[in-house]
Coordinates of C-alpha atoms and ligand atoms in Angstrom, one line a residue:
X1 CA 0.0 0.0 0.0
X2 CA 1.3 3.3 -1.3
X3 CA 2.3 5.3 2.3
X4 CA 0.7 8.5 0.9
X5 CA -2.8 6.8 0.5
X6 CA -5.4 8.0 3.2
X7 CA -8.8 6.8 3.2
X8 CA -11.2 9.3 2.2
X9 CA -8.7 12.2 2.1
X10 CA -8.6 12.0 5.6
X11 CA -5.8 14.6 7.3
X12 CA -4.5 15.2 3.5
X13 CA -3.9 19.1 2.7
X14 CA -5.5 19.2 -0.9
X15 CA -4.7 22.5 -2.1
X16 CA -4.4 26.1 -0.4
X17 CA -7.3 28.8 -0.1
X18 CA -7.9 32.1 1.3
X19 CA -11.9 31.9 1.3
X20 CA -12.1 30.6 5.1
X21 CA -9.7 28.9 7.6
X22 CA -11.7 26.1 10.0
X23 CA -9.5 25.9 12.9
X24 CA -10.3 22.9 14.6
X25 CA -8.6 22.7 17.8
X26 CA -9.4 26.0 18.7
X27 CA -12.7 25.5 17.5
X28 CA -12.9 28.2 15.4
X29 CA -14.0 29.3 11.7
X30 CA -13.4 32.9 10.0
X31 CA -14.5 33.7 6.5
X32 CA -11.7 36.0 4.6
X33 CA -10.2 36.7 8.2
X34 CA -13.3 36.9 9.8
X35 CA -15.1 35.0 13.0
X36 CA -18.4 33.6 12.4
X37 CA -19.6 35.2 15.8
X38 CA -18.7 38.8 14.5
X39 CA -20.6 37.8 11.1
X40 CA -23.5 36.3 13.4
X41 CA -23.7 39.3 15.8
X42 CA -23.2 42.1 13.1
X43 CA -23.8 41.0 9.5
X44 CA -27.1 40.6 7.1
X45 CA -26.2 37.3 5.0
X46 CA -26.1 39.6 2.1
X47 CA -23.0 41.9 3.5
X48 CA -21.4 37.9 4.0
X49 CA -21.9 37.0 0.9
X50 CA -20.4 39.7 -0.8
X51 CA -17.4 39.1 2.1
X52 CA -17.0 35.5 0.5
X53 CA -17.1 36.4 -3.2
X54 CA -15.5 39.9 -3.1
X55 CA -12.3 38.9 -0.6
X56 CA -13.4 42.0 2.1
X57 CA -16.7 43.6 3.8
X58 CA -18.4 46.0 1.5
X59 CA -18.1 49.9 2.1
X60 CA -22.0 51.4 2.0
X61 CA -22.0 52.7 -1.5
X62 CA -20.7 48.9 -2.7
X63 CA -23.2 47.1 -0.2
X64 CA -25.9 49.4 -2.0
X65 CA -24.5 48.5 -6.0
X66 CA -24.3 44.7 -4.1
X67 CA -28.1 45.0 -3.5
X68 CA -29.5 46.8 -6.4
X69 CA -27.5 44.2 -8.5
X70 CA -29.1 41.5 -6.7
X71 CA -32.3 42.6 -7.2
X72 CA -32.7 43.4 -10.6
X73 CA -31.6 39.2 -11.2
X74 CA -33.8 37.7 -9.1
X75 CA -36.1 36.1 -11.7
X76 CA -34.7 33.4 -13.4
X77 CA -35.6 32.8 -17.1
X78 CA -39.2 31.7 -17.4
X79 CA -38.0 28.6 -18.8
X80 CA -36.7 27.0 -15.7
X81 CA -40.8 27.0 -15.0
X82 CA -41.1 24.3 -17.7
X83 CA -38.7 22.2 -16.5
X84 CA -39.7 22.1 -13.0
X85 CA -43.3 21.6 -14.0
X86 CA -42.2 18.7 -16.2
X87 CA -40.8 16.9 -13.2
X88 CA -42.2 14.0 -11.3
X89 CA -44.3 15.4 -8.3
X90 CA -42.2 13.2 -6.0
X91 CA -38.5 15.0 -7.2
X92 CA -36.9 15.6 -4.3
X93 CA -36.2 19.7 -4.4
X94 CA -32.6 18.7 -4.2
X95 CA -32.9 17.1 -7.7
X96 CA -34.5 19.6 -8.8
X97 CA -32.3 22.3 -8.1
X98 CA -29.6 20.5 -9.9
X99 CA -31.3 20.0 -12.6
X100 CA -32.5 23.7 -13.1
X101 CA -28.9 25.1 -12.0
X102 CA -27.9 23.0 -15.2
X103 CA -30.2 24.5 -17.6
X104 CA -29.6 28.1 -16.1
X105 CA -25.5 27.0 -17.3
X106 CA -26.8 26.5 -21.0
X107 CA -28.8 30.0 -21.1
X108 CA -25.2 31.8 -20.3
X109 CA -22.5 32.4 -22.9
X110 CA -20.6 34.8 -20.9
X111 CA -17.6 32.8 -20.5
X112 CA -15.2 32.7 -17.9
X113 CA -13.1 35.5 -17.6
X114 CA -12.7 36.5 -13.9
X115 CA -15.5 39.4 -14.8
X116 CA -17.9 36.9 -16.4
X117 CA -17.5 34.2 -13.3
X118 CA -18.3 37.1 -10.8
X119 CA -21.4 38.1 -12.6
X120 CA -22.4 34.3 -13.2
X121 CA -21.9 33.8 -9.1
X122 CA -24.0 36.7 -8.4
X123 CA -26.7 36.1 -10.6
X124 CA -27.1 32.4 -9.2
X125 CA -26.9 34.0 -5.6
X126 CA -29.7 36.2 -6.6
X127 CA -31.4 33.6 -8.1
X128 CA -30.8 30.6 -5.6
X129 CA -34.0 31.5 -3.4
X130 CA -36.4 31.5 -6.1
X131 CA -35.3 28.4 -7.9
X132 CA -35.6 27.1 -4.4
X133 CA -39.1 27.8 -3.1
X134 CA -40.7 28.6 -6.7
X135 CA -39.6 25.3 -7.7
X136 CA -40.6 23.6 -4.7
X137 CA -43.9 24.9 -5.5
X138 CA -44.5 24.2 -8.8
X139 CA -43.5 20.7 -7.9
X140 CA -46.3 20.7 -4.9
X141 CA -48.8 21.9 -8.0
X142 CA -48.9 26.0 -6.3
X143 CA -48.6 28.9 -8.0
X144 CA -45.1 30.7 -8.4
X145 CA -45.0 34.0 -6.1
X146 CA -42.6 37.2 -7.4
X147 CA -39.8 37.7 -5.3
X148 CA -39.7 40.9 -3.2
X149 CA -36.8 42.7 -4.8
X150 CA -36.7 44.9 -1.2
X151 CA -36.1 42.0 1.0
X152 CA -32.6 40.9 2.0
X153 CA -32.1 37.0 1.0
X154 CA -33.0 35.6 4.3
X155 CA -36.0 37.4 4.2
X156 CA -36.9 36.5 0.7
X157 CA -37.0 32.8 1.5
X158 CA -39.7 33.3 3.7
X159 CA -42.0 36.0 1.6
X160 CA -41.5 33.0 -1.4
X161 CA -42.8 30.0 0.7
X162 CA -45.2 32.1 2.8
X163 CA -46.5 34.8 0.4
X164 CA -46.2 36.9 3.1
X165 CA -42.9 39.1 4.7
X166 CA -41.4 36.9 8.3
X167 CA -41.6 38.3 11.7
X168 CA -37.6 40.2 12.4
X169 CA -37.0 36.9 14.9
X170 CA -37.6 34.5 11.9
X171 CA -35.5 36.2 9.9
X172 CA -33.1 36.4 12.2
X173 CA -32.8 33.2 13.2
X174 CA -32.9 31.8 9.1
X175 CA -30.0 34.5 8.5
X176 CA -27.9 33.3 11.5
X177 CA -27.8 29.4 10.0
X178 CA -27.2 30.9 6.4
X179 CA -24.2 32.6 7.7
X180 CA -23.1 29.5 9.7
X181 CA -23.6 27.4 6.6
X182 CA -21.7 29.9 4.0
X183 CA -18.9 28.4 4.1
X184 CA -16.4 25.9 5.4
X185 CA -13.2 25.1 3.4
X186 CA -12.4 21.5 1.5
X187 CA -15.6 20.3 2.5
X188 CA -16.9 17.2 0.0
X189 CA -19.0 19.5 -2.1
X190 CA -16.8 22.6 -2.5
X191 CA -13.9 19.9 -3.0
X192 CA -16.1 18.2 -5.9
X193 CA -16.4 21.9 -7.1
X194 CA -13.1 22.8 -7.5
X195 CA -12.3 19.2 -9.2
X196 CA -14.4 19.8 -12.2
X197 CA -13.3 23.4 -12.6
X198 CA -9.4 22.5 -12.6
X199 CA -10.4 20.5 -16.0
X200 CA -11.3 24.1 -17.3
X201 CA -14.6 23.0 -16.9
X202 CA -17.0 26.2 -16.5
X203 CA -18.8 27.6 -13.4
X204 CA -22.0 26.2 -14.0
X205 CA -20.6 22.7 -14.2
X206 CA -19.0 23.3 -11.0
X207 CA -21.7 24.4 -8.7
X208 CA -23.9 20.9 -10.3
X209 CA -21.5 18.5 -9.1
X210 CA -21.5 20.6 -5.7
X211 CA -25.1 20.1 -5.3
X212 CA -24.8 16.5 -6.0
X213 CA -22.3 15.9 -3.3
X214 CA -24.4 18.4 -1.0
X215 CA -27.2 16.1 -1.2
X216 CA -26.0 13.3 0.5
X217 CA -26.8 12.5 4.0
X218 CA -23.5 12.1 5.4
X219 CA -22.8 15.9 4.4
X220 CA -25.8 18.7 3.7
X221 CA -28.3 15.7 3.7
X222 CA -28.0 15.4 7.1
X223 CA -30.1 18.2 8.3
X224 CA -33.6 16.6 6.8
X225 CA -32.2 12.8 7.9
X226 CA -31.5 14.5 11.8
X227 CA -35.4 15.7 11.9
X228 CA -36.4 12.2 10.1
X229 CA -34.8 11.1 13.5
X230 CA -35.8 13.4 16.0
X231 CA -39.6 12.3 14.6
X232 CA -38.9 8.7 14.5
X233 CA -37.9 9.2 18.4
X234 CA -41.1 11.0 18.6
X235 CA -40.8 11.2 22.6
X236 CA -38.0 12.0 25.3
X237 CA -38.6 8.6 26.9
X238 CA -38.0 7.2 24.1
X239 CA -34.7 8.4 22.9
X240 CA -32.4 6.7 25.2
X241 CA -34.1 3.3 24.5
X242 CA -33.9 4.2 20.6
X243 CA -30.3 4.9 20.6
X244 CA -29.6 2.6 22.2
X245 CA -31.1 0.0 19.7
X246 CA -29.3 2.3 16.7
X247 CA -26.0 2.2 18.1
X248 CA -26.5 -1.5 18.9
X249 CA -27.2 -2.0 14.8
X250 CA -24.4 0.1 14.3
X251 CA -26.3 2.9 12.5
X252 CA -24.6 6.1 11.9
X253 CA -26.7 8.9 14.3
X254 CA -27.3 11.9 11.6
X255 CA -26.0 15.4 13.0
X256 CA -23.3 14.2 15.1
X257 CA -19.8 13.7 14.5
X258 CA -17.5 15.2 12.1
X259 CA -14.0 15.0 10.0
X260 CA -12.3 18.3 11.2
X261 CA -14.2 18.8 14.6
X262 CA -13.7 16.2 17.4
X263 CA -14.2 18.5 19.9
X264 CA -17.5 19.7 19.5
X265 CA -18.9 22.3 16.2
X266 CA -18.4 26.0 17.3
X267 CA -21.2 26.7 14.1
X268 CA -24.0 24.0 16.3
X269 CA -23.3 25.5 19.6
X270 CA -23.9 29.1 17.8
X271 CA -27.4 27.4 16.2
X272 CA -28.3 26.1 19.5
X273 CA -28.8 28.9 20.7
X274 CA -31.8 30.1 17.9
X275 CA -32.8 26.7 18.0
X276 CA -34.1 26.4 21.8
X277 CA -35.3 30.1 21.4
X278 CA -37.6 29.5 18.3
X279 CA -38.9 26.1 19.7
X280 CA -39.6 27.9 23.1
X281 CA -41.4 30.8 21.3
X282 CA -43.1 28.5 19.2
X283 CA -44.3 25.9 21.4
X284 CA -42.0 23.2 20.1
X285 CA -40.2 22.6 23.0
X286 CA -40.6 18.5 23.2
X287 CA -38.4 18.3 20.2
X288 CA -35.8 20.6 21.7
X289 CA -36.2 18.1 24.8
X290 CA -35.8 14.7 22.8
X291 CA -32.7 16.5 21.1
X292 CA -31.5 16.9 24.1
X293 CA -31.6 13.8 25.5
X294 CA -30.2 12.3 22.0
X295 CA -27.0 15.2 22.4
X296 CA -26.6 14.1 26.2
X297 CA -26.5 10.3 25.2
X298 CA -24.7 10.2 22.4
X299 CA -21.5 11.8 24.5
X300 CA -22.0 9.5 26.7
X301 CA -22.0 6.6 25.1
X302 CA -19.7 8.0 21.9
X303 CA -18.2 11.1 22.8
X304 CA -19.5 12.6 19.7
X305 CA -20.9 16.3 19.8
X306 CA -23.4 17.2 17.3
X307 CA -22.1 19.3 14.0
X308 CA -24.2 21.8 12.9
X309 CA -26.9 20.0 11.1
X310 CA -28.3 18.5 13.9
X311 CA -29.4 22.2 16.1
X312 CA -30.1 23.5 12.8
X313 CA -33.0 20.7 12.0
X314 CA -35.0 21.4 15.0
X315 CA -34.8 25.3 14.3
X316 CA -36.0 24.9 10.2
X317 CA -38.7 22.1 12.4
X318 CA -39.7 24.6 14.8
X319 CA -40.4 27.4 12.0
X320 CA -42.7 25.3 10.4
X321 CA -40.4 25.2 7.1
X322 CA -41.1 21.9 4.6
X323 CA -38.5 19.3 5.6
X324 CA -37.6 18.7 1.7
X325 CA -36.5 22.4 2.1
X326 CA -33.9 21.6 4.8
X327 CA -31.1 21.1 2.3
X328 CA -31.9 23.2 -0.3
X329 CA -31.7 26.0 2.1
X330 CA -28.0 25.0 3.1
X331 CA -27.5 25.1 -1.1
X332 CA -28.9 29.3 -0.8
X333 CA -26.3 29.7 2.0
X334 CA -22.9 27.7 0.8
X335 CA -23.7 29.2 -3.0
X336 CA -21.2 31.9 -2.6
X337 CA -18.9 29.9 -0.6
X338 CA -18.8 27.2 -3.8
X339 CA -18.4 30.0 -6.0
X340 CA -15.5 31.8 -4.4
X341 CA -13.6 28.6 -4.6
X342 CA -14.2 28.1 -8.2
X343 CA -13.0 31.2 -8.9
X344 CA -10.3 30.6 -6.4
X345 CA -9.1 27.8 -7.8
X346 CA -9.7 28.7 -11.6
X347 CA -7.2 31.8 -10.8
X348 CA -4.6 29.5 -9.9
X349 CA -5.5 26.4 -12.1
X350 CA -3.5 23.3 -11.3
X351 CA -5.9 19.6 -12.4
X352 CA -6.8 18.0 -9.3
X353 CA -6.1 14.3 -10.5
X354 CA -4.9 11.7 -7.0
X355 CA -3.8 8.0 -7.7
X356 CA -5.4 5.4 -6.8
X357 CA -3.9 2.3 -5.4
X358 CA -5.0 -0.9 -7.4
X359 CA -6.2 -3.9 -5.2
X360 CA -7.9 -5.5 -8.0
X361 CA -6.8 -9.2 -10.3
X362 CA -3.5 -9.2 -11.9
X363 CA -2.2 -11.6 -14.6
X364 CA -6.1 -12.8 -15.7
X365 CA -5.6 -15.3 -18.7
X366 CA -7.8 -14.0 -21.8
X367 CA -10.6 -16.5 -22.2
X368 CA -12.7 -16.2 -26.0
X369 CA -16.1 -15.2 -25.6
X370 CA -17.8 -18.3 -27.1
X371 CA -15.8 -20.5 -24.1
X372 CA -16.8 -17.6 -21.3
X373 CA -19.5 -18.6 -18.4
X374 CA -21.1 -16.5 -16.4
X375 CA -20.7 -17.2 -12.7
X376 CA -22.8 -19.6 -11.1
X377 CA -23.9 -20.9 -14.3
X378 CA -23.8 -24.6 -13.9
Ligands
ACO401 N1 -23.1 8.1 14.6 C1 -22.6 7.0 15.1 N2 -21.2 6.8 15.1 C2 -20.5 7.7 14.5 C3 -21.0 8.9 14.0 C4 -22.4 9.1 14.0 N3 -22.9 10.1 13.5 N4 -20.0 9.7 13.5 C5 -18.9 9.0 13.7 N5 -19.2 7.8 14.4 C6 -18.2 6.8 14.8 C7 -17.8 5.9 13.7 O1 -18.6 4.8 13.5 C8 -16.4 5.5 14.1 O2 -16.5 4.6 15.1 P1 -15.5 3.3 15.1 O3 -14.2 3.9 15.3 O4 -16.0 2.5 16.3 O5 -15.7 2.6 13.8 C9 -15.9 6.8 14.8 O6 -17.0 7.5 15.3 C10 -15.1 7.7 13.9 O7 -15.9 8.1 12.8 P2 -15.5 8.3 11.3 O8 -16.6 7.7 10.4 O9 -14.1 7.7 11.1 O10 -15.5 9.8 11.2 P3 -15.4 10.6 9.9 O11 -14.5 11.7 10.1 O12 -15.0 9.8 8.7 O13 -16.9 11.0 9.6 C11 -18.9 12.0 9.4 C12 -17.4 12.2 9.7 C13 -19.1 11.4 8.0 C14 -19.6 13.4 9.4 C15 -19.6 11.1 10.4 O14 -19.4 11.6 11.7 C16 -21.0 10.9 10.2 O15 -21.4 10.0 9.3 N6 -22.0 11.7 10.8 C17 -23.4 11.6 10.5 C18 -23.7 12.4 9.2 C19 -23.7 13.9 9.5 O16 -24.2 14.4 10.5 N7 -23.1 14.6 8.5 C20 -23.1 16.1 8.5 C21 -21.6 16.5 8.5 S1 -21.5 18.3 8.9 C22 -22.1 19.1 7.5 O17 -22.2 18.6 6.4 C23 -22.5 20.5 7.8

């Protein structure tokens, strides 16, 4: 066995990047220089995704340009309509969004000159919540709604689903898990970005094979497979007795654990916080109470802490958003984040291309197909 190989990347430094530096054993994560809790405390998700795509914190007069921009793209082309309502009813909105974030790549000939790729991330930005909730209605058979070109993304994301502006704690607590989700290094999805754009693939291309790596539940899916949990518990006297049985299969306990963090996710002690607030104000607190119990037992019987995904699925639970949302809502947050590390890495272009270490048959005799049998074919 080849002593470079690690399984799964594991502890390997893939490449260098200046969009955010994850600091795991002092817990800490800072986008272009800067903490998450400053972002949190101070920043509208818009002002952090400029931060992300832009290298700095806008001045006024840019954050106003950022916003006006923004606004006038919020509409995607009319024919994205057609192809969500051509979709099975049942597409997961995950699907979906990968499917209609590859036919917004074919309506764009701009190129890829660092101007062009900066337009073409800002444009998805803008476009991101609509393609979300719009989609997600068309595919539950409802009318579109037009976006509310005043309203700051996180707001936005509630006027789509809801038809109607959120209360300032809703939008509040939306925006803080959108900035905790913005962004987070080599993660599997930006890392699956920045492969296909060091072929001199383009933009488009890049963000697709993010969101298919997104989707899976042992990365972004985890949020809607925690809640799937948490409602499978379905009481506090029954979580201990249910994970115990889970462990005791040897299943993998969704929203806890993670590859950089082993002690404990500064980003899920930061959603916590929203999350037991929203699901006191909103009367949800027996889910806050089986999670709990889950958080408590699992380090205790695995010393795991949970990562973000977990506080972050009762929050989305306990503001009433649709579960098939849970991911598509971390895609509307890490967009810019997978978009400065395309342009990132297409700025300083060197093909991403490991080895593999062979473990398969070596010296197999040729055998002509008339004298071939299939196995087991006596
Ligand atoms: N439930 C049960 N056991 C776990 C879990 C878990 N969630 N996470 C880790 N472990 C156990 C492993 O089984 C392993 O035990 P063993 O040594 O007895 O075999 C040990 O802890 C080490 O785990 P690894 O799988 O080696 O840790 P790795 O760094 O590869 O995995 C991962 C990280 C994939 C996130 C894992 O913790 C996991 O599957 N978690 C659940 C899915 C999840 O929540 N994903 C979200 C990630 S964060 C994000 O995307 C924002």
């Amino acid at each position: 066995m080849s002593q470079n190989y690690s399984p799964g990347l594991e502890g390997v430094t893939a490449g260098i990047s200046a969009v955010s530096e994850v600091d795991a054993e002092r817990n800490a994560l800072c986008y272009r220089g800067l903490d998450i809790h400053d972002l949190v405390e101070h920043c509208t998700f818009d002002e952090t995704a400029f931060l992300l795509l832009h290298g700095r914190l806008p001045s006024p007069g840019e954050y106003g340009d950022f916003l006006q921009r923004i606004a006038g793209q919020r509409n995607p082309p009319p024919e994205v309509w057609e192809v969500f309502a051509r979709m099975p009813a049942s597409t997961h909105p995950m699907d979906a969004l990968r499917t209609a974030v590859s036919l917004l790549g074919t309506f764009d000939q701009s190129g890829s000159s660092p101007q062009a790729l900066l337009a073409q991330a800002e444009r998805l930005y803008a476009q991101v919540p609509s393609l979300v909730v719009n989609g997600y209605r068309i595919l539950q058979g409802q009318p579109i709604v037009e976006p509310d070109t005043q309203l700051t993304h996180s707001s936005l994301f509630f006027q789509l689903l809801r038809n109607a502006r959120p209360a300032p704690h809703e939008e509040k607590a939306l925006r803080t898990t959108q900035i905790l989700y913005a962004e987070h290094g080599f993660n599997a999805s930006t890392f699956a970005a920045r492969v296909t754009v060091s072929t001199l693939s383009d933009l488009y291309s890049g963000v697709v094979s993010a969101l298919g790596t997104l989707k899976g539940p042992l990365h972004g899916g985890a949020n809607e497979a925690a809640i799937a949990m948490l409602l499978e518990i379905g009481s506090a006297d029954n979580a201990v007795p249910w994970l115990e049985k889970a462990l005791a299969e040897k299943r993998k306990i969704m929203g806890f654990g993670h590859r950089e963090y082993k002690q404990g996710d500064e980003r899920a002690r930061i959603a916590k916080k929203s999350a037991l607030e929203i699901a006191q104000r909103n009367g949800f607190e027996k889910w806050s109470e089986i999670a709990e119990k889950v958080e408590t037992e699992m380090w205790k019987r695995k010393g795991l802490y949970p990562n973000l995904d977990f506080p972050v699925a009762l929050l989305y639970y306990a503001l009433d958003i649709p579960i098939p949302l849970y991911t598509p809502i971390f895609v509307m947050s890490r967009i810019t984040g997978w978009c400065a590390h395309i342009i990132e890495q297409l700025g300083s272009n060197r093909l991403i291309r490991p080895q593999c270490q062979y473990n398969g048959p070596r010296n197999v005799s040729f055998v002509p197909m008339e004298e071939r049998k299939a196995p087991h074919a006596e």
